[in-house]
Amino acid sequence: MSLGGDLTRGLAALAFATAIVAALPPQEEEGPVKFGPVPTFPPQEEPYEPREVLRSVEIPHQLFGILLAALVVLIASGAKTGGGAVLDAVYILVLKLGPDEAIPLASITIFGGAVFDLLLNVWKKAFNSNYSLINWDFIIMMQPMLLMGAGFGASMISWFSSWLLIIALIVYLAYIGKKAFKKTRDVGHEEGWRWCSSSETVSLLGAPSTSFQDDDGGFQYKASPPWRKLGMSFGLFVATVLLTALQGGKYFPSPLGIPPTSFFFLIISMLPFIFLSVVSHYQMKDVVATYQRQQNPRFILAPNEVQWSPESIRKLPLHLLGIGAVAGAFGVGGEGATSRLLRGVNFTPAAVSAMSATAVFFVSGMASFDFFLWGKLDLNLAKLLMPLGFVMTLLGRLCLINIVRKAKSRTLLLFAIAAAMFISILPLTFMELRALLGF
């Protein structure tokens, strides 16, 4: 198989391009130097309002936006679907933030929920098996590409203008909204909703639902997680974060004392991507070796082990890079795309749910750290929204999901998220047209 050479060259090119993007600080508009006393009042074209009045106007918007974000996270976690793009729209439309501010806040909110998901899933194991429900070998294999893609995607908000980011968000909302409606229809058929079913004899809530049984019925809790593999996974994540931090950021200078204008700063910026490329290269060599062993007729596939094929090995790196890049660029977790990838290599539905949530933890964590490093993350709001994501995910996973399972009404939650995606497109489009055309 000629995967190794092509993969190495591709990773090297991506690492070099990403390092250049990360190394050069974004140009900010600087006004001319002004002499004399600093004016007390704002410019004449803006009407003066006391700060107390401005705060009283902003507080209701902020409170409503935060409550709406909490509702989105609650519904999305109860429906077991992603809601990061809807959070982007809420923060832009309700909190009146720019996309370069809203996307990092959506990422940190998703990360807060992913922390709870990880704490919940790490103790699970499959029925009639001693193996962890999360295949940590596969998670470790996915991590380098996901982290590299997340770093590359997160850097885009520093280089794309606001109007281009909003256009990209509109396109993304339309794309995932279409997939969300398809998923809603499929779950509706399972739950027997009349408006989703072609049969007139199916009752509204009387059909048995398998949509939750697939995700929640294939595991039990285990006393001891695989700590060694867990440590390897977190060690890889922490090493990437530390290498990224060597370049410094808005809140602290480079620990090595290298200024951003130095040529060595470019080399320091490339270190995380070189590290991840090397790790991924050796991991893919192990995957190829595993595939060759599986060709032996006497080989017996272990429980929760991946059945590799040449096509899956060839496409996997690019898929993971794309998932990470999209997640970093829009501040989402990429849970849906990761789930589709895991289903394609024959993981059980329960394992897909747990492993995709684990991947969200690492992707959103890497993107959020990059946003923090570059000063794009509003720390005051982040201190509120990260715990909010944790608490709402807890309520959704432990409380709302049980209510929905008994009522067989997961379709309603999925429909609410899908509808919110399409509804968000209209005001975002109007806002973009008004900004571009000036009306």
XYZ file of C-alpha atoms in Angstrom:
439
model
C 0.000 0.000 0.000
C 1.399 3.433 -0.975
C -0.380 5.296 1.788
C 2.692 6.263 3.820
C 4.450 8.520 1.290
C 1.342 10.411 0.158
C 0.148 10.855 3.717
C 3.516 12.165 4.897
C 3.744 14.699 2.067
C 0.178 15.847 2.636
C 0.701 16.274 6.362
C 3.925 18.201 5.800
C 2.212 20.599 3.385
C -0.715 21.149 5.741
C 1.585 21.664 8.723
C 3.661 24.248 6.858
C 0.605 26.151 5.613
C -1.037 26.140 9.026
C 2.135 27.258 10.761
C 2.448 30.230 8.428
C -1.149 31.198 9.176
C -0.583 30.858 12.917
C 2.772 32.592 12.968
C 1.785 35.830 11.283
C -0.350 37.967 13.602
C -3.525 39.328 12.000
C -3.356 42.916 10.922
C -5.592 45.218 12.865
C -6.664 48.643 11.801
C -4.821 51.321 13.671
C -6.012 54.865 13.773
C -3.602 57.765 13.274
C -1.717 59.066 16.284
C -3.618 61.896 17.944
C -2.139 64.573 20.174
C -3.815 66.585 22.883
C -6.275 65.644 25.612
C -8.327 62.501 25.270
C -11.955 63.478 24.550
C -14.477 62.603 27.254
C -17.437 62.181 24.900
C -17.732 59.728 22.015
C -17.413 60.925 18.396
C -20.096 63.270 17.136
C -21.593 60.775 14.694
C -22.604 58.549 17.648
C -25.179 59.950 20.090
C -23.901 60.111 23.634
C -25.570 57.888 26.219
C -24.445 57.413 29.804
C -22.836 54.066 30.570
C -25.600 53.203 33.014
C -28.176 53.526 30.237
C -26.113 51.349 27.906
C -25.757 48.663 30.568
C -29.488 48.662 31.283
C -30.144 48.147 27.571
C -27.549 45.377 27.163
C -28.467 43.309 30.238
C -31.883 42.079 28.948
C -30.317 41.059 25.627
C -27.502 39.212 27.358
C -29.848 37.469 29.790
C -32.206 36.386 27.013
C -29.307 35.218 24.856
C -27.783 33.161 27.664
C -31.145 31.572 28.508
C -31.698 30.768 24.842
C -28.225 29.228 24.608
C -28.978 27.119 27.683
C -32.191 25.894 26.048
C -30.334 24.988 22.849
C -27.740 22.938 24.759
C -30.462 21.235 26.817
C -32.511 20.230 23.765
C -29.475 19.167 21.732
C -28.108 16.996 24.544
C -31.526 15.449 25.156
C -31.912 14.694 21.453
C -28.328 13.415 21.175
C -27.459 15.733 18.315
C -25.199 18.721 17.755
C -26.278 22.301 18.379
C -23.068 24.287 17.989
C -24.124 26.075 14.810
C -27.363 27.209 16.470
C -25.283 28.606 19.344
C -23.301 30.620 16.787
C -26.531 32.120 15.489
C -27.840 32.853 19.004
C -24.665 34.655 20.019
C -24.597 36.674 16.790
C -28.289 37.576 16.592
C -29.230 37.923 20.264
C -26.000 38.858 22.033
C -25.056 41.105 19.074
C -21.557 39.641 18.819
C -19.438 39.435 15.719
C -18.743 35.983 14.273
C -15.134 36.153 15.463
C -16.489 36.550 19.022
C -19.487 34.202 18.755
C -17.606 31.210 17.353
C -15.098 30.977 20.254
C -17.940 31.275 22.774
C -19.864 28.498 21.030
C -16.717 26.374 21.154
C -16.208 26.863 24.902
C -19.902 26.121 25.531
C -19.612 22.872 23.586
C -16.428 22.052 25.489
C -18.242 22.446 28.818
C -20.839 19.911 27.722
C -18.157 17.590 26.361
C -16.464 17.524 29.770
C -19.613 16.046 31.312
C -20.041 13.584 28.442
C -16.491 12.339 28.946
C -17.017 11.884 32.690
C -20.221 9.981 31.943
C -18.911 7.734 29.164
C -15.480 6.837 30.502
C -17.021 4.379 32.989
C -19.120 2.503 30.437
C -18.433 -0.909 28.958
C -20.316 -3.087 26.516
C -22.648 -5.817 27.736
C -21.091 -9.272 28.139
C -17.618 -7.826 27.642
C -14.741 -6.543 29.734
C -13.756 -3.994 27.089
C -14.432 -0.293 27.550
C -17.290 1.029 25.448
C -14.867 3.661 24.139
C -12.261 2.113 21.877
C -9.328 4.181 23.143
C -6.957 2.755 20.535
C -9.181 4.217 17.829
C -9.558 7.504 19.721
C -5.767 7.833 19.999
C -5.473 7.060 16.294
C -8.007 9.789 15.429
C -6.614 12.445 17.763
C -3.635 13.811 15.787
C -5.682 14.541 12.672
C -8.594 15.954 14.646
C -6.335 18.242 16.694
C -4.438 19.392 13.621
C -7.661 20.142 11.780
C -9.107 21.969 14.799
C -6.037 24.204 15.020
C -6.192 24.988 11.319
C -9.928 25.682 11.381
C -9.714 27.901 14.461
C -7.090 30.074 12.772
C -9.562 30.974 10.036
C -11.457 33.495 12.161
C -8.295 35.603 12.375
C -8.009 35.847 8.598
C -11.520 35.773 7.192
C -13.575 38.939 7.360
C -16.856 38.971 9.282
C -19.069 38.948 6.189
C -17.266 35.910 4.790
C -17.570 34.054 8.108
C -21.311 34.730 8.231
C -21.789 33.557 4.639
C -19.892 30.370 5.470
C -22.035 29.916 8.593
C -25.231 30.315 6.548
C -24.078 27.655 4.091
C -23.087 25.366 6.954
C -26.451 25.838 8.688
C -28.274 24.944 5.470
C -26.136 21.832 4.981
C -26.447 20.419 8.489
C -30.085 21.540 8.715
C -30.919 19.332 5.751
C -29.175 16.386 7.418
C -30.958 17.143 10.701
C -34.374 17.038 9.002
C -33.487 13.710 7.383
C -32.483 12.341 10.779
C -35.728 13.690 12.249
C -37.744 11.869 9.609
C -35.885 8.597 10.203
C -36.422 8.787 13.963
C -40.034 9.779 13.337
C -40.579 6.563 11.388
C -39.161 4.586 14.309
C -41.305 6.377 16.865
C -44.417 6.132 14.729
C -45.169 9.829 14.261
C -48.024 10.140 11.773
C -46.556 13.132 9.922
C -43.323 11.199 9.307
C -44.938 7.913 8.328
C -46.650 6.896 5.123
C -48.935 4.484 6.972
C -52.198 5.864 8.275
C -52.587 3.001 10.707
C -49.653 3.976 12.923
C -50.732 5.720 16.090
C -49.190 9.005 17.156
C -47.314 7.764 20.210
C -48.122 4.087 20.278
C -45.227 2.580 18.318
C -42.216 1.283 20.179
C -39.134 3.416 19.761
C -35.745 1.942 18.941
C -33.977 5.259 18.533
C -32.899 5.350 22.159
C -32.423 1.632 22.551
C -29.646 1.729 19.968
C -27.698 4.394 21.827
C -28.495 3.636 25.454
C -29.204 -0.070 25.616
C -25.827 -1.481 24.656
C -23.692 -0.680 27.682
C -23.323 -1.030 31.407
C -21.129 0.834 33.872
C -17.652 -0.465 34.573
C -15.667 0.129 37.762
C -12.207 0.578 36.221
C -11.522 2.478 32.960
C -8.383 1.617 30.937
C -6.190 4.159 32.716
C -3.064 3.531 30.639
C -4.788 4.243 27.337
C -6.664 7.119 28.920
C -3.332 8.566 30.030
C -1.869 8.169 26.541
C -4.806 10.012 25.003
C -4.670 12.886 27.465
C -0.878 12.944 27.244
C -1.121 13.497 23.495
C -3.654 16.282 24.021
C -1.639 18.014 26.759
C 1.584 17.764 24.742
C -0.119 19.461 21.796
C -1.471 22.223 24.036
C 1.955 22.833 25.598
C 3.695 22.959 22.220
C 1.062 25.420 21.003
C 1.551 27.573 24.103
C 5.269 27.991 23.332
C 4.408 30.694 20.800
C 2.671 32.766 23.478
C -0.443 34.809 22.941
C -2.432 37.819 24.029
C -2.309 37.082 27.753
C 1.282 35.876 28.071
C 4.458 36.127 25.961
C 6.340 33.194 24.532
C 7.983 31.224 27.382
C 11.066 30.984 25.162
C 11.242 34.761 24.778
C 10.986 34.623 20.976
C 9.275 37.697 19.448
C 6.605 37.174 16.754
C 8.797 38.950 14.188
C 11.605 36.408 14.542
C 12.159 33.624 12.033
C 12.393 31.174 14.939
C 8.804 32.063 15.836
C 7.716 30.372 12.598
C 9.589 27.240 13.626
C 7.997 27.312 17.092
C 4.566 27.684 15.471
C 5.205 24.587 13.377
C 6.113 22.372 16.342
C 2.538 21.199 17.194
C 1.853 20.242 13.590
C 5.206 18.502 13.171
C 4.564 16.575 16.379
C 1.041 15.561 15.339
C 2.186 14.649 11.822
C 4.904 12.334 13.142
C 2.525 10.668 15.622
C -0.135 10.220 12.948
C 2.377 8.789 10.480
C 3.426 6.012 12.857
C -0.159 5.334 13.890
C -1.230 4.881 10.287
C 1.679 2.484 9.770
C 0.264 0.437 12.649
C -3.163 0.546 10.998
C -1.703 -0.777 7.747
C 0.068 -3.555 9.664
C -3.207 -4.434 11.405
C -4.983 -4.606 8.048
C -2.325 -6.970 6.726
C -2.747 -9.231 9.773
C -6.503 -9.257 9.238
C -6.003 -10.783 5.783
C -4.886 -14.023 7.422
C -7.788 -16.519 7.195
C -7.068 -17.616 10.772
C -7.341 -14.092 12.151
C -10.220 -13.682 14.636
C -11.630 -10.182 15.041
C -11.779 -9.159 18.705
C -14.894 -7.488 20.156
C -15.084 -3.764 19.407
C -12.177 -4.077 16.931
C -12.235 -2.279 13.581
C -12.385 -4.285 10.374
C -10.057 -2.271 8.135
C -10.222 -2.011 4.360
C -7.919 -0.237 1.874
C -10.609 2.355 1.172
C -11.207 3.171 4.846
C -7.457 3.517 5.477
C -7.047 5.796 2.472
C -9.960 8.098 3.298
C -9.696 8.220 7.078
C -6.940 10.887 7.449
C -8.661 13.390 5.162
C -12.025 12.785 6.824
C -10.548 13.442 10.258
C -8.751 16.580 9.075
C -11.989 17.863 7.575
C -14.004 17.138 10.719
C -11.478 18.968 12.880
C -11.204 21.916 10.493
C -14.967 22.451 10.263
C -15.342 22.072 14.032
C -12.629 24.640 14.684
C -13.845 27.074 12.037
C -17.447 27.186 13.321
C -16.932 26.409 17.009
C -18.912 23.166 16.792
C -18.049 19.696 18.001
C -18.379 17.771 14.738
C -20.308 15.033 16.539
C -22.533 14.202 13.580
C -19.671 13.793 11.106
C -17.659 11.752 13.606
C -20.661 9.492 14.225
C -21.045 8.802 10.511
C -17.345 7.944 10.256
C -17.534 5.554 13.224
C -20.640 3.850 11.878
C -18.745 3.304 8.631
C -16.153 1.134 10.405
C -18.827 -0.976 12.120
C -18.853 0.262 15.706
C -22.019 -0.460 17.672
C -24.495 2.431 18.112
C -23.680 2.711 21.816
C -19.952 2.876 21.062
C -20.545 5.439 18.311
C -22.414 7.694 20.743
C -19.714 7.484 23.422
C -16.743 7.804 21.071
C -18.132 10.718 19.068
C -18.759 12.607 22.322
C -15.163 11.871 23.357
C -13.869 13.224 20.051
C -15.893 16.402 20.637
C -14.040 16.894 23.930
C -10.627 16.938 22.273
C -11.657 18.942 19.200
C -13.544 21.661 21.079
C -10.854 21.749 23.763
C -8.094 22.336 21.206
C -10.070 24.984 19.344
C -11.048 26.762 22.571
C -7.419 26.886 23.704
C -6.374 28.365 20.363
C -9.093 31.016 20.648
C -7.901 31.824 24.171
C -4.282 32.000 23.048
C -5.065 34.459 20.269
C -7.278 36.638 22.459
C -10.467 35.810 20.558
C -12.282 34.327 23.565
C -14.277 36.693 25.798
C -13.151 35.425 29.193
C -15.989 37.075 31.121
C -18.647 35.298 29.069
C -16.577 32.112 28.842
C -16.544 31.817 32.649
C -20.337 31.679 32.492
C -20.928 29.710 29.297
C -18.570 26.801 29.947
C -20.284 25.829 33.254
C -23.607 26.486 31.528
C -22.738 23.920 28.860
C -21.740 21.415 31.555
C -24.928 21.835 33.606
C -27.325 21.855 30.643
C -25.691 18.760 29.177
C -26.015 17.056 32.568
C -29.725 17.879 32.691
C -30.224 16.813 29.093
C -28.368 13.500 29.393
C -29.733 12.449 32.782
C -33.191 14.034 32.985
C -34.615 15.179 29.648
C -33.470 12.087 27.787
C -35.398 9.823 30.202
C -38.560 11.900 29.818
C -38.259 11.818 26.042
C -37.605 8.071 26.005
C -40.763 7.358 27.991
C -42.859 9.708 25.849
C -41.264 8.446 22.606
C -40.895 12.054 21.499
C -37.253 12.402 20.500
C -38.587 13.488 17.121
C -39.868 16.715 18.661
C -36.435 17.616 20.015
C -34.720 16.815 16.734
C -37.314 18.835 14.853
C -36.771 21.796 17.193
C -33.008 21.791 16.523
C -33.450 21.327 12.770
C -36.056 24.089 12.617
C -33.800 26.414 14.620
C -31.037 25.864 12.064
C -33.221 26.919 9.149
C -34.919 29.738 11.048
C -31.501 31.173 11.924
C -30.619 31.400 8.242
C -33.237 34.087 7.538
C -32.102 36.806 9.993
C -28.442 36.019 9.308
C -29.030 36.437 5.577
C -30.945 39.678 6.093
C -28.223 41.024 8.382
C -25.551 40.123 5.842
C -27.408 41.700 2.927
C -28.026 44.858 4.923
C -24.340 45.094 5.807
C -23.145 44.452 2.255
C -25.700 46.563 0.407
C -26.007 49.294 3.022
C -29.790 49.450 3.384
